[in-house]
Amino acid sequence: MAATSPTSRLITAAARSRLRPLGLRQQGRSRIWIDDHGWWLGIVEFPSPRWSQGSGLTVGAMWLWQDFDHLAFDFADRIRPAEDFRSEEQFAAVADALALEATRQVEDLRTRFSDLGKVGECLLQRPDRPGYLWESFNAGVAAALMEQPTAARQRLQSVLSEDPLSEWIREAQQAAQDVSAMAHDTAAVREWVRARVASCRTKLGLAGLLSPGLD
């Protein structure tokens, strides 16, 4: 088994001290911590520089109705660029500062996305951008959940307008077509979302099916 680097050990210690009391869980032995809200995740990552020891901080959210088998930053900010490790004493202070900032960002996300209405408002304010298929998809699903079928179909049309150059794009377009067809039926959309969330949670190894805010 490979030895844990001093940077990872110090980051883990700081994150356990700051993030675990908020209810976040470490993903395995990685530098990723998860804030589980059932149908969406807050994600805290302490990325390492490519060519040196150290860490930065990225915090964001993932919408589980995408039914991915991997974590993804759908809404993210790189909060702090990477700072290099120079000594244990120096980096212990860096790690604690990063973890402390992570707690502030987690609390901000919890407030920003405290209910479906706030999530939908935030996603619908973001314009469609060619090549950013999932932004339009997520906005369309949120609009359908919020009983806004016209807005949902408009945003999902942007997904359908993308060139189907790969299998994942074709799968996303099929999902967009399904939601667009049922956008007038909120109960059907919610059932579709619950099924997708359950599937995604299973793929990600998350316990149970939690869906507060979708009922």
Short mmCIF file of C-alpha atoms in Angstrom, two decimals:
data_model
loop_
_atom_site.label_atom_id
_atom_site.label_comp_id
_atom_site.label_asym_id
_atom_site.label_seq_id
_atom_site.Cartn_x
_atom_site.Cartn_y
_atom_site.Cartn_z
CA MET A 1 0.00 0.00 0.00
CA ALA A 2 1.39 3.39 -0.99
CA ALA A 3 2.28 5.71 1.86
CA THR A 4 0.01 8.71 2.35
CA SER A 5 1.75 11.96 1.41
CA PRO A 6 2.17 14.64 4.10
CA THR A 7 -0.12 16.98 2.14
CA SER A 8 -2.94 14.42 1.93
CA ARG A 9 -2.53 13.53 5.61
CA LEU A 10 -2.73 17.18 6.66
CA ILE A 11 -5.65 17.94 4.32
CA THR A 12 -7.55 14.92 5.63
CA ALA A 13 -6.94 15.93 9.25
CA ALA A 14 -8.12 19.49 8.61
CA ALA A 15 -11.16 18.36 6.64
CA ARG A 16 -12.15 15.88 9.34
CA SER A 17 -11.93 18.62 11.93
CA ARG A 18 -13.90 21.20 9.92
CA LEU A 19 -16.20 19.30 7.54
CA ARG A 20 -17.15 16.16 9.42
CA PRO A 21 -19.04 18.12 12.12
CA LEU A 22 -21.18 19.61 9.32
CA GLY A 23 -22.17 16.12 8.21
CA LEU A 24 -19.89 15.80 5.18
CA ARG A 25 -18.35 12.42 4.37
CA GLN A 26 -14.99 11.71 2.82
CA GLN A 27 -15.09 9.72 -0.41
CA GLY A 28 -12.89 6.76 0.42
CA ARG A 29 -9.37 8.00 1.10
CA SER A 30 -9.57 10.76 -1.51
CA ARG A 31 -9.45 14.53 -1.10
CA ILE A 32 -13.15 14.75 -1.94
CA TRP A 33 -15.86 15.33 0.66
CA ILE A 34 -19.59 14.94 -0.01
CA ASP A 35 -22.50 16.95 1.39
CA ASP A 36 -25.47 14.69 0.63
CA HIS A 37 -28.84 16.35 0.06
CA GLY A 38 -30.57 13.36 -1.50
CA TRP A 39 -31.22 14.65 -5.01
CA TRP A 40 -28.13 16.84 -5.18
CA LEU A 41 -24.66 16.77 -3.71
CA GLY A 42 -22.36 19.44 -2.44
CA ILE A 43 -18.82 18.49 -3.41
CA VAL A 44 -15.64 19.76 -1.76
CA GLU A 45 -12.36 18.88 -3.45
CA PHE A 46 -8.83 19.71 -2.36
CA PRO A 47 -7.04 19.18 -5.70
CA SER A 48 -3.33 18.56 -5.82
CA PRO A 49 -1.07 20.47 -8.22
CA ARG A 50 0.05 18.33 -11.14
CA TRP A 51 3.80 18.71 -10.67
CA SER A 52 4.19 19.37 -6.94
CA GLN A 53 2.79 18.65 -3.50
CA GLY A 54 0.12 20.99 -2.24
CA SER A 55 -3.59 21.72 -2.52
CA GLY A 56 -6.21 24.14 -3.75
CA LEU A 57 -9.95 24.20 -3.11
CA THR A 58 -12.94 23.66 -5.39
CA VAL A 59 -16.52 23.61 -4.11
CA GLY A 60 -19.63 22.94 -6.15
CA ALA A 61 -22.88 21.04 -6.65
CA MET A 62 -24.04 18.03 -8.66
CA TRP A 63 -27.63 17.25 -9.68
CA LEU A 64 -28.25 13.52 -9.38
CA TRP A 65 -31.07 13.39 -11.93
CA GLN A 66 -28.33 13.24 -14.56
CA ASP A 67 -27.80 9.60 -13.47
CA PHE A 68 -24.00 9.62 -13.76
CA ASP A 69 -21.69 6.90 -12.47
CA HIS A 70 -19.11 9.52 -11.42
CA LEU A 71 -19.01 12.77 -9.51
CA ALA A 72 -19.31 15.94 -11.56
CA PHE A 73 -19.16 19.65 -10.79
CA ASP A 74 -22.32 21.03 -12.41
CA PHE A 75 -22.10 24.28 -10.52
CA ALA A 76 -18.65 25.06 -9.18
CA ASP A 77 -16.17 27.69 -8.14
CA ARG A 78 -12.45 27.24 -7.80
CA ILE A 79 -12.20 29.01 -4.49
CA ARG A 80 -8.45 28.89 -3.96
CA PRO A 81 -5.61 28.11 -6.38
CA ALA A 82 -3.13 25.46 -5.31
CA GLU A 83 -0.54 26.36 -2.70
CA ASP A 84 2.63 24.27 -2.55
CA PHE A 85 3.83 22.23 0.41
CA ARG A 86 7.05 23.63 1.87
CA SER A 87 7.02 22.21 5.38
CA GLU A 88 4.64 20.41 7.71
CA GLU A 89 4.18 23.47 9.88
CA GLN A 90 3.55 25.76 6.90
CA PHE A 91 1.15 23.37 5.19
CA ALA A 92 -0.78 22.50 8.35
CA ALA A 93 -1.84 26.15 8.47
CA VAL A 94 -2.66 26.09 4.74
CA ALA A 95 -4.77 22.94 5.13
CA ASP A 96 -6.72 24.39 8.03
CA ALA A 97 -7.37 27.62 6.14
CA LEU A 98 -8.60 25.66 3.12
CA ALA A 99 -10.88 23.51 5.27
CA LEU A 100 -12.24 26.57 7.06
CA GLU A 101 -13.00 28.25 3.74
CA ALA A 102 -14.64 25.02 2.58
CA THR A 103 -17.05 25.18 5.53
CA ARG A 104 -18.06 28.71 4.53
CA GLN A 105 -18.65 27.62 0.94
CA VAL A 106 -20.66 24.58 2.02
CA GLU A 107 -22.91 26.76 4.13
CA ASP A 108 -23.30 29.14 1.18
CA LEU A 109 -24.36 26.29 -1.12
CA ARG A 110 -26.82 25.02 1.46
CA THR A 111 -28.43 28.46 1.59
CA ARG A 112 -28.27 29.03 -2.17
CA PHE A 113 -29.85 25.65 -2.95
CA SER A 114 -32.02 25.23 0.14
CA ASP A 115 -35.08 24.26 -1.89
CA LEU A 116 -36.10 23.35 -5.43
CA GLY A 117 -37.37 26.85 -6.15
CA LYS A 118 -33.98 28.40 -5.44
CA VAL A 119 -32.21 25.73 -7.49
CA GLY A 120 -34.55 26.28 -10.43
CA GLU A 121 -34.22 30.05 -10.24
CA CYS A 122 -30.44 29.80 -10.25
CA LEU A 123 -30.27 27.33 -13.13
CA LEU A 124 -32.79 29.18 -15.28
CA GLN A 125 -30.82 32.42 -14.94
CA ARG A 126 -27.87 30.82 -16.71
CA PRO A 127 -28.12 31.23 -20.49
CA ASP A 128 -27.93 28.33 -22.91
CA ARG A 129 -24.39 27.92 -24.24
CA PRO A 130 -23.48 25.74 -27.21
CA GLY A 131 -21.37 22.85 -26.01
CA TYR A 132 -22.61 23.09 -22.42
CA LEU A 133 -25.37 20.56 -22.86
CA TRP A 134 -25.80 19.61 -19.22
CA GLU A 135 -26.44 23.21 -18.13
CA SER A 136 -29.45 23.36 -20.43
CA PHE A 137 -30.55 19.87 -19.42
CA ASN A 138 -30.44 20.66 -15.71
CA ALA A 139 -32.31 23.94 -16.20
CA GLY A 140 -34.97 22.12 -18.23
CA VAL A 141 -35.48 19.42 -15.62
CA ALA A 142 -35.67 22.00 -12.84
CA ALA A 143 -38.26 24.00 -14.79
CA ALA A 144 -40.36 20.87 -15.34
CA LEU A 145 -40.23 20.07 -11.62
CA MET A 146 -41.35 23.64 -10.89
CA GLU A 147 -44.41 23.27 -13.13
CA GLN A 148 -43.02 25.49 -15.89
CA PRO A 149 -43.46 23.26 -18.97
CA THR A 150 -42.87 26.00 -21.54
CA ALA A 151 -39.57 27.04 -19.99
CA ALA A 152 -38.63 23.37 -19.60
CA ARG A 153 -39.19 22.60 -23.28
CA GLN A 154 -37.30 25.71 -24.34
CA ARG A 155 -34.22 24.75 -22.33
CA LEU A 156 -34.40 21.08 -23.34
CA GLN A 157 -34.61 22.08 -26.99
CA SER A 158 -31.06 23.37 -26.65
CA VAL A 159 -30.00 19.86 -25.66
CA LEU A 160 -31.80 18.38 -28.66
CA SER A 161 -30.12 20.92 -30.96
CA GLU A 162 -26.61 19.67 -30.13
CA ASP A 163 -24.88 17.49 -32.71
CA PRO A 164 -25.21 13.84 -31.54
CA LEU A 165 -21.52 13.15 -31.94
CA SER A 166 -21.20 10.55 -29.20
CA GLU A 167 -23.23 7.98 -27.31
CA TRP A 168 -23.44 10.08 -24.15
CA ILE A 169 -24.88 13.01 -26.09
CA ARG A 170 -27.48 10.74 -27.69
CA GLU A 171 -28.40 9.38 -24.26
CA ALA A 172 -28.73 12.91 -22.88
CA GLN A 173 -30.92 13.87 -25.82
CA GLN A 174 -33.16 10.87 -25.24
CA ALA A 175 -33.56 11.90 -21.61
CA ALA A 176 -34.28 15.49 -22.68
CA GLN A 177 -36.88 14.25 -25.13
CA ASP A 178 -38.53 12.16 -22.41
CA VAL A 179 -38.75 15.10 -20.01
CA SER A 180 -39.97 17.44 -22.72
CA ALA A 181 -42.78 15.03 -23.59
CA MET A 182 -43.98 14.82 -19.97
CA ALA A 183 -43.22 18.41 -18.93
CA HIS A 184 -46.93 19.20 -18.58
CA ASP A 185 -47.32 16.37 -16.03
CA THR A 186 -45.40 17.35 -12.89
CA ALA A 187 -46.18 14.09 -11.11
CA ALA A 188 -44.72 12.11 -13.99
CA VAL A 189 -41.63 14.31 -14.05
CA ARG A 190 -41.11 13.84 -10.32
CA GLU A 191 -41.42 10.07 -10.66
CA TRP A 192 -38.91 10.13 -13.53
CA VAL A 193 -36.51 12.24 -11.46
CA ARG A 194 -36.84 9.96 -8.41
CA ALA A 195 -35.96 6.94 -10.55
CA ARG A 196 -32.93 8.70 -12.02
CA VAL A 197 -31.77 9.89 -8.61
CA ALA A 198 -32.11 6.38 -7.18
CA SER A 199 -30.08 4.95 -10.06
CA CYS A 200 -27.38 7.61 -9.69
CA ARG A 201 -27.13 7.09 -5.95
CA THR A 202 -26.65 3.36 -6.51
CA LYS A 203 -23.93 3.97 -9.09
CA LEU A 204 -22.14 6.37 -6.74
CA GLY A 205 -22.42 4.02 -3.77
CA LEU A 206 -24.53 6.46 -1.74
CA ALA A 207 -26.68 4.99 1.00
CA GLY A 208 -30.44 4.95 0.67
CA LEU A 209 -32.74 7.09 -1.44
CA LEU A 210 -33.27 10.56 -0.08
CA SER A 211 -35.47 12.98 -1.99
CA PRO A 212 -36.50 15.84 0.31
CA GLY A 213 -37.68 18.83 -1.66
CA LEU A 214 -38.94 16.83 -4.64
CA ASP A 215 -42.37 16.01 -3.13
#
